Amino acid sequence: MSGKDYEMVAGLETHVELKTATKIFCGCSTDFGAEPNTQCCPVCTGMPGSLPVLNRQVVHYAIKAGLAVNCRIASYSKEDRKNYFYPDLPKAYQISQYDLPLCENGYLDIETGEGRKRIGITRIHIEEDAGKLIHQEGKGTLIDYNRCGVPLIEIVSEPDFRSVEEIKAYLRKLRATILYTGVSDCKMNEGSLRVDVNLSVRKKGEETLGTRTEMKNLNSFKAIAHAIEGERQRQIELLEEGKAVTQETRRWDDNKEHSYAMRSKEDAQDYRYFPEPDLVPIVISDEWLEAVKERQPEFRDEKKARYIEEYKLPEYDADIITQYKKMADIFEKASEICKNTKKVSNYLMGET
């Protein structure tokens, strides 16, 4: 059989760093690019006796993001300890959310060459980031703990993707949507947006899912595309040789264009989740939720349709101008002044 006889099934876990001034459970700065290990304290490095205090702005931003992707916001959620040890997580557990996440049951509609498709979003939960490992070949590994405790939202999709094109369309739309909310800068080169890909293959026509692997911490569209295609082909070759795919976590090396196994893939029970004893549950009042809803921006799809209808812009112009909220804001303000939307549109597109 050839690769064309197989179907890829993929789901994404997208980690987005929130643009708060301080970390999720302490007052340390979240500024990017500081000298290593200068933005740490006993709380974010997990020293015995230290106690976390939840940053309210993190919850506010997570609600904004959840509403933007059509999620239901839970009136009651909690945080949990996810127990595991890696060198970049010094307290040996991560504070995350397990069975009661803040946001659930959302979706994003995407457009590809195959037409329109709805991608389900299972959940969005809040959690703290880990530090950063810096590998030096032949010398060892350095650790920068500045990123420990930086607030994240993890956006978990349904396994609805069947092609790289769909994944790219989803990530572009998700990134644009998050940027419109203002809760993150989504700078992939700085790690503000990172993607884990859960991928399996099966013969076309089969209903049963294949064994999945997870590709961790992909932070560019190029790396995501290459990693998906490489892993898809690797799994097909294994199956064609009569071998089994192992459920595991793999790391993609974009320079060598090759993936390698990191560890066997954990299931939920391996993390020994239990409710975080040092934090009270998160309770969202109807008044708080309504206040956030009222302040939500007009998102790109709505804005694009309005520009075509109200300003009579060609669809191409509206598509370009609404890519970034900042450009759309400039377009509207300039149009108010000169009363010539097409001239403003031409100028902005010429500048870009």
mmCIF file of C-alpha atoms in Angstrom:
data_model
loop_
_atom_site.group_PDB
_atom_site.id
_atom_site.type_symbol
_atom_site.label_atom_id
_atom_site.label_comp_id
_atom_site.label_asym_id
_atom_site.label_seq_id
_atom_site.Cartn_x
_atom_site.Cartn_y
_atom_site.Cartn_z
ATOM 1 C CA MET A 1 0.000 0.000 0.000
ATOM 2 C CA SER A 2 1.096 3.603 -0.513
ATOM 3 C CA GLY A 3 0.878 6.613 1.751
ATOM 4 C CA LYS A 4 -2.247 7.681 -0.132
ATOM 5 C CA ASP A 5 -4.063 4.686 1.330
ATOM 6 C CA TYR A 6 -3.693 6.109 4.855
ATOM 7 C CA GLU A 7 -5.489 8.899 6.665
ATOM 8 C CA MET A 8 -3.896 11.135 9.256
ATOM 9 C CA VAL A 9 -5.835 11.982 12.410
ATOM 10 C CA ALA A 10 -4.445 14.829 14.513
ATOM 11 C CA GLY A 11 -5.362 17.034 17.433
ATOM 12 C CA LEU A 12 -3.485 20.037 18.797
ATOM 13 C CA GLU A 13 -2.581 21.334 22.234
ATOM 14 C CA THR A 14 -1.734 25.003 21.814
ATOM 15 C CA HIS A 15 0.049 26.729 24.692
ATOM 16 C CA VAL A 16 -0.380 30.497 24.816
ATOM 17 C CA GLU A 17 1.532 32.666 27.296
ATOM 18 C CA LEU A 18 -0.712 35.380 28.709
ATOM 19 C CA LYS A 19 0.431 38.997 28.589
ATOM 20 C CA THR A 20 0.270 39.769 32.304
ATOM 21 C CA ALA A 21 2.824 41.970 34.069
ATOM 22 C CA THR A 22 3.472 39.349 36.746
ATOM 23 C CA LYS A 23 3.423 35.577 36.986
ATOM 24 C CA ILE A 24 0.410 33.421 37.720
ATOM 25 C CA PHE A 25 1.066 32.772 41.422
ATOM 26 C CA CYS A 26 3.651 35.368 42.472
ATOM 27 C CA GLY A 27 4.804 38.939 41.811
ATOM 28 C CA CYS A 28 7.819 38.121 39.620
ATOM 29 C CA SER A 29 8.037 39.888 36.265
ATOM 30 C CA THR A 30 7.098 38.110 33.041
ATOM 31 C CA ASP A 31 9.297 40.326 30.806
ATOM 32 C CA PHE A 32 10.979 38.344 28.037
ATOM 33 C CA GLY A 33 14.750 38.440 27.550
ATOM 34 C CA ALA A 34 15.947 39.171 31.090
ATOM 35 C CA GLU A 35 19.223 37.734 32.324
ATOM 36 C CA PRO A 36 18.776 34.038 33.211
ATOM 37 C CA ASN A 37 17.438 33.276 36.662
ATOM 38 C CA THR A 38 16.846 36.928 37.622
ATOM 39 C CA GLN A 39 13.024 36.782 37.644
ATOM 40 C CA CYS A 40 12.492 34.046 40.222
ATOM 41 C CA CYS A 41 11.333 33.806 43.813
ATOM 42 C CA PRO A 42 10.590 31.040 46.351
ATOM 43 C CA VAL A 43 7.012 30.673 45.015
ATOM 44 C CA CYS A 44 7.758 30.144 41.315
ATOM 45 C CA THR A 45 10.746 27.929 42.067
ATOM 46 C CA GLY A 46 8.726 25.845 44.515
ATOM 47 C CA MET A 47 10.662 26.377 47.729
ATOM 48 C CA PRO A 48 9.249 24.574 50.787
ATOM 49 C CA GLY A 49 6.818 26.688 52.764
ATOM 50 C CA SER A 50 6.014 29.096 49.919
ATOM 51 C CA LEU A 51 2.355 29.599 49.006
ATOM 52 C CA PRO A 52 0.817 30.554 45.644
ATOM 53 C CA VAL A 53 -1.721 33.363 45.197
ATOM 54 C CA LEU A 54 -3.734 33.287 41.979
ATOM 55 C CA ASN A 55 -3.370 36.303 39.662
ATOM 56 C CA ARG A 56 -6.950 37.480 38.930
ATOM 57 C CA GLN A 57 -5.882 38.924 35.563
ATOM 58 C CA VAL A 58 -4.953 35.416 34.392
ATOM 59 C CA VAL A 59 -8.533 34.252 34.922
ATOM 60 C CA HIS A 60 -9.893 37.372 33.215
ATOM 61 C CA TYR A 61 -7.675 36.795 30.160
ATOM 62 C CA ALA A 62 -8.563 33.100 30.015
ATOM 63 C CA ILE A 63 -12.268 33.973 29.997
ATOM 64 C CA LYS A 64 -11.687 36.437 27.130
ATOM 65 C CA ALA A 65 -9.860 33.762 25.134
ATOM 66 C CA GLY A 66 -12.529 31.159 25.880
ATOM 67 C CA LEU A 67 -15.365 33.416 24.745
ATOM 68 C CA ALA A 68 -13.411 34.270 21.578
ATOM 69 C CA VAL A 69 -13.425 30.618 20.518
ATOM 70 C CA ASN A 70 -17.055 29.986 21.485
ATOM 71 C CA CYS A 71 -16.399 28.093 24.716
ATOM 72 C CA ARG A 72 -18.751 27.654 27.637
ATOM 73 C CA ILE A 73 -17.246 29.338 30.703
ATOM 74 C CA ALA A 74 -17.537 27.285 33.873
ATOM 75 C CA SER A 75 -19.021 29.080 36.868
ATOM 76 C CA TYR A 76 -16.990 26.741 39.103
ATOM 77 C CA SER A 77 -13.553 25.321 38.327
ATOM 78 C CA LYS A 78 -10.482 24.386 40.296
ATOM 79 C CA GLU A 79 -6.754 23.898 39.982
ATOM 80 C CA ASP A 80 -4.905 20.636 40.363
ATOM 81 C CA ARG A 81 -1.401 19.358 40.919
ATOM 82 C CA LYS A 82 0.033 17.512 37.940
ATOM 83 C CA ASN A 83 2.873 15.510 39.431
ATOM 84 C CA TYR A 84 6.043 14.871 37.465
ATOM 85 C CA PHE A 85 9.697 15.782 37.635
ATOM 86 C CA TYR A 86 11.834 17.424 35.000
ATOM 87 C CA PRO A 87 14.817 19.684 35.655
ATOM 88 C CA ASP A 88 12.933 22.755 34.368
ATOM 89 C CA LEU A 89 10.119 22.228 36.904
ATOM 90 C CA PRO A 90 11.967 22.351 40.239
ATOM 91 C CA LYS A 91 9.024 21.684 42.587
ATOM 92 C CA ALA A 92 8.252 18.366 40.813
ATOM 93 C CA TYR A 93 4.649 19.281 40.027
ATOM 94 C CA GLN A 94 2.812 21.775 37.844
ATOM 95 C CA ILE A 95 -0.316 23.631 38.918
ATOM 96 C CA SER A 96 -2.807 23.071 36.105
ATOM 97 C CA GLN A 97 -6.466 22.086 35.695
ATOM 98 C CA TYR A 98 -7.674 18.524 35.207
ATOM 99 C CA ASP A 99 -11.334 17.536 35.442
ATOM 100 C CA LEU A 100 -12.901 20.986 35.955
ATOM 101 C CA PRO A 101 -11.306 23.365 33.422
ATOM 102 C CA LEU A 102 -12.323 26.996 33.087
ATOM 103 C CA CYS A 103 -13.518 26.761 29.449
ATOM 104 C CA GLU A 104 -15.087 23.859 27.515
ATOM 105 C CA ASN A 105 -16.893 22.874 24.307
ATOM 106 C CA GLY A 106 -15.793 25.595 21.883
ATOM 107 C CA TYR A 107 -14.981 25.661 18.183
ATOM 108 C CA LEU A 108 -13.315 27.575 15.356
ATOM 109 C CA ASP A 109 -14.467 27.540 11.741
ATOM 110 C CA ILE A 110 -11.652 27.397 9.188
ATOM 111 C CA GLU A 111 -11.412 27.763 5.415
ATOM 112 C CA THR A 112 -9.148 25.605 3.226
ATOM 113 C CA GLY A 113 -9.060 24.585 -0.409
ATOM 114 C CA GLU A 114 -11.518 21.844 0.541
ATOM 115 C CA GLY A 115 -14.031 24.371 1.873
ATOM 116 C CA ARG A 116 -15.288 25.337 5.323
ATOM 117 C CA LYS A 117 -14.774 23.075 8.340
ATOM 118 C CA ARG A 118 -15.536 23.352 12.041
ATOM 119 C CA ILE A 119 -12.762 22.344 14.433
ATOM 120 C CA GLY A 120 -13.922 21.424 17.917
ATOM 121 C CA ILE A 121 -12.143 22.811 20.968
ATOM 122 C CA THR A 122 -12.417 20.413 23.875
ATOM 123 C CA ARG A 123 -11.221 22.750 26.600
ATOM 124 C CA ILE A 124 -9.060 25.664 27.656
ATOM 125 C CA HIS A 125 -7.390 25.497 31.029
ATOM 126 C CA ILE A 126 -4.968 27.741 32.890
ATOM 127 C CA GLU A 127 -1.611 26.567 34.176
ATOM 128 C CA GLU A 128 1.912 27.699 34.950
ATOM 129 C CA ASP A 129 4.786 27.424 32.493
ATOM 130 C CA ALA A 130 7.994 25.540 33.225
ATOM 131 C CA GLY A 131 11.536 26.870 32.875
ATOM 132 C CA LYS A 132 13.717 26.606 29.807
ATOM 133 C CA LEU A 133 16.420 24.020 29.171
ATOM 134 C CA ILE A 134 19.392 25.205 27.106
ATOM 135 C CA HIS A 135 21.277 22.259 25.650
ATOM 136 C CA GLN A 136 24.958 22.769 24.847
ATOM 137 C CA GLU A 137 26.322 19.943 22.738
ATOM 138 C CA GLY A 138 29.243 18.245 24.415
ATOM 139 C CA LYS A 139 28.977 20.440 27.510
ATOM 140 C CA GLY A 140 25.661 19.669 29.172
ATOM 141 C CA THR A 141 22.407 21.485 29.852
ATOM 142 C CA LEU A 142 21.762 24.859 31.454
ATOM 143 C CA ILE A 143 18.458 25.848 33.075
ATOM 144 C CA ASP A 144 16.805 29.265 33.076
ATOM 145 C CA TYR A 145 13.980 29.431 35.617
ATOM 146 C CA ASN A 146 12.698 32.875 34.546
ATOM 147 C CA ARG A 147 9.818 31.243 32.639
ATOM 148 C CA CYS A 148 8.694 29.148 35.639
ATOM 149 C CA GLY A 149 5.289 30.424 36.691
ATOM 150 C CA VAL A 150 4.562 32.492 33.587
ATOM 151 C CA PRO A 151 0.790 32.090 33.033
ATOM 152 C CA LEU A 152 -0.402 29.866 30.204
ATOM 153 C CA ILE A 153 -3.662 28.842 28.684
ATOM 154 C CA GLU A 154 -3.668 25.443 26.997
ATOM 155 C CA ILE A 155 -6.165 25.216 24.137
ATOM 156 C CA VAL A 156 -6.969 21.568 23.418
ATOM 157 C CA SER A 157 -8.649 20.724 20.114
ATOM 158 C CA GLU A 158 -10.653 17.683 19.142
ATOM 159 C CA PRO A 159 -8.846 15.189 16.812
ATOM 160 C CA ASP A 160 -10.517 16.858 13.825
ATOM 161 C CA PHE A 161 -7.510 17.515 11.573
ATOM 162 C CA ARG A 162 -6.862 15.424 8.482
ATOM 163 C CA SER A 163 -4.181 17.495 6.741
ATOM 164 C CA VAL A 164 -1.354 19.953 7.289
ATOM 165 C CA GLU A 165 -3.412 22.547 5.418
ATOM 166 C CA GLU A 166 -6.208 22.296 7.993
ATOM 167 C CA ILE A 167 -3.746 22.610 10.870
ATOM 168 C CA LYS A 168 -2.134 25.707 9.361
ATOM 169 C CA ALA A 169 -5.532 27.312 8.732
ATOM 170 C CA TYR A 170 -6.600 26.612 12.317
ATOM 171 C CA LEU A 171 -3.404 27.960 13.877
ATOM 172 C CA ARG A 172 -3.460 31.113 11.757
ATOM 173 C CA LYS A 173 -7.059 31.800 12.724
ATOM 174 C CA LEU A 174 -6.483 30.913 16.375
ATOM 175 C CA ARG A 175 -3.444 33.193 16.543
ATOM 176 C CA ALA A 176 -5.320 36.062 14.883
ATOM 177 C CA THR A 177 -8.262 35.586 17.259
ATOM 178 C CA ILE A 178 -6.060 35.600 20.360
ATOM 179 C CA LEU A 179 -4.242 38.701 19.094
ATOM 180 C CA TYR A 180 -7.588 40.471 18.683
ATOM 181 C CA THR A 181 -8.407 39.801 22.345
ATOM 182 C CA GLY A 182 -5.098 41.338 23.450
ATOM 183 C CA VAL A 183 -4.411 38.607 26.022
ATOM 184 C CA SER A 184 -1.121 37.498 24.412
ATOM 185 C CA ASP A 185 1.425 38.734 21.872
ATOM 186 C CA CYS A 186 1.546 35.180 20.378
ATOM 187 C CA LYS A 187 5.217 35.597 19.390
ATOM 188 C CA MET A 188 6.208 32.104 18.316
ATOM 189 C CA ASN A 189 9.902 33.043 18.182
ATOM 190 C CA GLU A 190 9.753 33.954 21.888
ATOM 191 C CA GLY A 191 7.767 30.874 22.883
ATOM 192 C CA SER A 192 4.533 32.795 23.549
ATOM 193 C CA LEU A 193 2.708 30.334 21.297
ATOM 194 C CA ARG A 194 3.838 26.708 21.181
ATOM 195 C CA VAL A 195 2.100 23.677 19.742
ATOM 196 C CA ASP A 196 2.031 19.985 20.667
ATOM 197 C CA VAL A 197 0.716 17.718 17.905
ATOM 198 C CA ASN A 198 -1.018 14.431 18.744
ATOM 199 C CA LEU A 199 -0.991 12.336 15.584
ATOM 200 C CA SER A 200 -1.958 8.876 14.421
ATOM 201 C CA VAL A 201 -2.624 7.234 11.061
ATOM 202 C CA ARG A 202 -5.121 4.634 9.907
ATOM 203 C CA LYS A 203 -6.144 3.069 6.641
ATOM 204 C CA LYS A 204 -8.758 5.101 4.813
ATOM 205 C CA GLY A 205 -12.261 3.923 5.599
ATOM 206 C CA GLU A 206 -11.383 2.617 9.061
ATOM 207 C CA GLU A 207 -13.200 4.024 12.080
ATOM 208 C CA THR A 208 -10.809 2.900 14.818
ATOM 209 C CA LEU A 209 -8.116 5.382 15.739
ATOM 210 C CA GLY A 210 -4.486 4.343 15.444
ATOM 211 C CA THR A 211 -1.879 4.639 18.202
ATOM 212 C CA ARG A 212 -0.956 8.275 18.645
ATOM 213 C CA THR A 213 2.318 9.978 19.334
ATOM 214 C CA GLU A 214 2.869 13.499 20.614
ATOM 215 C CA MET A 215 5.300 15.965 19.042
ATOM 216 C CA LYS A 216 6.258 18.549 21.666
ATOM 217 C CA ASN A 217 6.925 22.291 21.672
ATOM 218 C CA LEU A 218 6.769 23.237 17.993
ATOM 219 C CA ASN A 219 7.047 27.000 17.631
ATOM 220 C CA SER A 220 7.011 27.804 13.911
ATOM 221 C CA PHE A 221 4.694 26.969 11.042
ATOM 222 C CA LYS A 222 7.647 25.453 9.171
ATOM 223 C CA ALA A 223 8.546 23.161 12.061
ATOM 224 C CA ILE A 224 4.897 22.157 12.542
ATOM 225 C CA ALA A 225 4.463 21.246 8.863
ATOM 226 C CA HIS A 226 7.743 19.329 8.671
ATOM 227 C CA ALA A 227 7.158 17.506 11.959
ATOM 228 C CA ILE A 228 3.655 16.408 10.941
ATOM 229 C CA GLU A 229 4.714 15.133 7.546
ATOM 230 C CA GLY A 230 7.767 13.385 8.991
ATOM 231 C CA GLU A 231 5.780 11.675 11.753
ATOM 232 C CA ARG A 232 2.975 10.718 9.397
ATOM 233 C CA GLN A 233 5.433 9.046 7.048
ATOM 234 C CA ARG A 234 7.296 7.331 9.908
ATOM 235 C CA GLN A 235 4.097 5.762 11.236
ATOM 236 C CA ILE A 236 2.985 4.612 7.779
ATOM 237 C CA GLU A 237 6.363 2.949 7.180
ATOM 238 C CA LEU A 238 6.123 1.135 10.527
ATOM 239 C CA LEU A 239 2.649 -0.172 9.733
ATOM 240 C CA GLU A 240 3.680 -1.238 6.219
ATOM 241 C CA GLU A 241 6.548 -3.213 7.741
ATOM 242 C CA GLY A 242 4.115 -4.973 10.075
ATOM 243 C CA LYS A 243 5.427 -3.164 13.139
ATOM 244 C CA ALA A 244 3.441 -1.411 15.868
ATOM 245 C CA VAL A 245 3.453 2.318 16.560
ATOM 246 C CA THR A 246 4.494 3.016 20.140
ATOM 247 C CA GLN A 247 2.541 5.580 22.161
ATOM 248 C CA GLU A 248 5.274 8.023 23.068
ATOM 249 C CA THR A 249 6.354 11.641 23.212
ATOM 250 C CA ARG A 250 8.776 12.664 20.474
ATOM 251 C CA ARG A 251 10.872 15.753 19.847
ATOM 252 C CA TRP A 252 11.292 17.237 16.379
ATOM 253 C CA ASP A 253 14.772 18.479 15.375
ATOM 254 C CA ASP A 254 14.097 21.061 12.684
ATOM 255 C CA ASN A 255 17.753 21.332 11.722
ATOM 256 C CA LYS A 256 18.123 17.604 11.075
ATOM 257 C CA GLU A 257 14.464 17.255 9.981
ATOM 258 C CA HIS A 258 14.170 14.183 12.150
ATOM 259 C CA SER A 259 12.232 13.236 15.275
ATOM 260 C CA TYR A 260 13.401 11.073 18.142
ATOM 261 C CA ALA A 261 11.671 9.481 21.102
ATOM 262 C CA MET A 262 11.840 11.339 24.409
ATOM 263 C CA ARG A 263 9.758 9.101 26.675
ATOM 264 C CA SER A 264 6.737 6.846 26.688
ATOM 265 C CA LYS A 265 3.548 8.892 26.471
ATOM 266 C CA GLU A 266 1.888 9.377 29.851
ATOM 267 C CA ASP A 267 -1.808 8.972 30.536
ATOM 268 C CA ALA A 268 -3.719 11.032 33.085
ATOM 269 C CA GLN A 269 -3.246 8.468 35.863
ATOM 270 C CA ASP A 270 0.535 8.725 35.483
ATOM 271 C CA TYR A 271 0.417 12.327 36.660
ATOM 272 C CA ARG A 272 -1.472 11.477 39.867
ATOM 273 C CA TYR A 273 -3.665 14.576 39.667
ATOM 274 C CA PHE A 274 -5.269 15.846 42.846
ATOM 275 C CA PRO A 275 -6.880 19.193 43.778
ATOM 276 C CA GLU A 276 -4.321 21.887 44.588
ATOM 277 C CA PRO A 277 -4.606 22.240 48.379
ATOM 278 C CA ASP A 278 -3.114 25.735 48.539
ATOM 279 C CA LEU A 279 -5.652 27.407 46.216
ATOM 280 C CA VAL A 280 -9.386 27.932 46.569
ATOM 281 C CA PRO A 281 -11.732 27.028 43.660
ATOM 282 C CA ILE A 282 -12.325 29.577 40.888
ATOM 283 C CA VAL A 283 -15.871 30.930 40.985
ATOM 284 C CA ILE A 284 -17.059 33.108 38.095
ATOM 285 C CA SER A 285 -20.102 35.234 38.864
ATOM 286 C CA ASP A 286 -22.706 36.021 36.219
ATOM 287 C CA GLU A 287 -21.835 39.707 36.626
ATOM 288 C CA TRP A 288 -18.135 39.116 35.932
ATOM 289 C CA LEU A 289 -18.876 36.983 32.888
ATOM 290 C CA GLU A 290 -21.301 39.537 31.447
ATOM 291 C CA ALA A 291 -18.795 42.335 31.998
ATOM 292 C CA VAL A 292 -16.150 40.423 30.022
ATOM 293 C CA LYS A 293 -18.628 39.644 27.238
ATOM 294 C CA GLU A 294 -19.562 43.315 26.900
ATOM 295 C CA ARG A 295 -15.918 44.306 26.419
ATOM 296 C CA GLN A 296 -15.083 41.682 23.800
ATOM 297 C CA PRO A 297 -13.775 43.180 20.551
ATOM 298 C CA GLU A 298 -15.286 42.804 17.123
ATOM 299 C CA PHE A 299 -13.369 39.831 15.738
ATOM 300 C CA ARG A 300 -11.854 39.419 12.318
ATOM 301 C CA ASP A 301 -14.665 37.501 10.601
ATOM 302 C CA GLU A 302 -17.267 40.025 11.777
ATOM 303 C CA LYS A 303 -15.031 42.973 10.929
ATOM 304 C CA LYS A 304 -14.235 41.636 7.467
ATOM 305 C CA ALA A 305 -17.926 41.133 6.662
ATOM 306 C CA ARG A 306 -18.734 44.632 7.925
ATOM 307 C CA TYR A 307 -15.982 46.249 5.843
ATOM 308 C CA ILE A 308 -17.326 44.589 2.715
ATOM 309 C CA GLU A 309 -20.898 45.605 3.532
ATOM 310 C CA GLU A 310 -20.413 49.032 5.107
ATOM 311 C CA TYR A 311 -17.307 50.333 3.327
ATOM 312 C CA LYS A 312 -17.829 48.467 0.045
ATOM 313 C CA LEU A 313 -14.265 47.167 0.136
ATOM 314 C CA PRO A 314 -13.292 44.289 -2.138
ATOM 315 C CA GLU A 315 -12.986 41.012 -0.243
ATOM 316 C CA TYR A 316 -9.231 40.939 -0.899
ATOM 317 C CA ASP A 317 -8.740 44.378 0.703
ATOM 318 C CA ALA A 318 -10.898 43.498 3.704
ATOM 319 C CA ASP A 319 -8.996 40.247 4.178
ATOM 320 C CA ILE A 320 -5.610 42.001 4.252
ATOM 321 C CA ILE A 321 -6.646 44.909 6.458
ATOM 322 C CA THR A 322 -8.321 42.751 9.113
ATOM 323 C CA GLN A 323 -5.373 40.388 9.558
ATOM 324 C CA TYR A 324 -4.233 42.470 12.527
ATOM 325 C CA LYS A 325 -6.442 44.477 14.854
ATOM 326 C CA LYS A 326 -3.932 47.334 14.939
ATOM 327 C CA MET A 327 -4.125 47.749 11.160
ATOM 328 C CA ALA A 328 -7.921 47.597 11.237
ATOM 329 C CA ASP A 329 -7.981 50.296 13.918
ATOM 330 C CA ILE A 330 -5.730 52.539 11.793
ATOM 331 C CA PHE A 331 -7.959 51.930 8.770
ATOM 332 C CA GLU A 332 -11.106 52.976 10.638
ATOM 333 C CA LYS A 333 -9.569 56.088 12.189
ATOM 334 C CA ALA A 334 -8.001 57.214 8.900
ATOM 335 C CA SER A 335 -11.269 56.589 7.045
ATOM 336 C CA GLU A 336 -13.127 58.806 9.517
ATOM 337 C CA ILE A 337 -10.726 61.633 8.723
ATOM 338 C CA CYS A 338 -10.424 61.449 4.939
ATOM 339 C CA LYS A 339 -13.818 59.887 4.109
ATOM 340 C CA ASN A 340 -12.220 57.740 1.373
ATOM 341 C CA THR A 341 -12.027 54.142 2.500
ATOM 342 C CA LYS A 342 -10.596 52.778 -0.755
ATOM 343 C CA LYS A 343 -7.730 55.288 -0.731
ATOM 344 C CA VAL A 344 -6.924 54.393 2.883
ATOM 345 C CA SER A 345 -7.113 50.705 2.011
ATOM 346 C CA ASN A 346 -4.738 51.121 -0.930
ATOM 347 C CA TYR A 347 -2.287 53.068 1.216
ATOM 348 C CA LEU A 348 -2.252 50.500 4.014
ATOM 349 C CA MET A 349 -1.876 47.539 1.661
ATOM 350 C CA GLY A 350 0.915 49.357 -0.159
ATOM 351 C CA GLU A 351 2.727 49.908 3.125
ATOM 352 C CA THR A 352 2.418 46.227 4.053
#
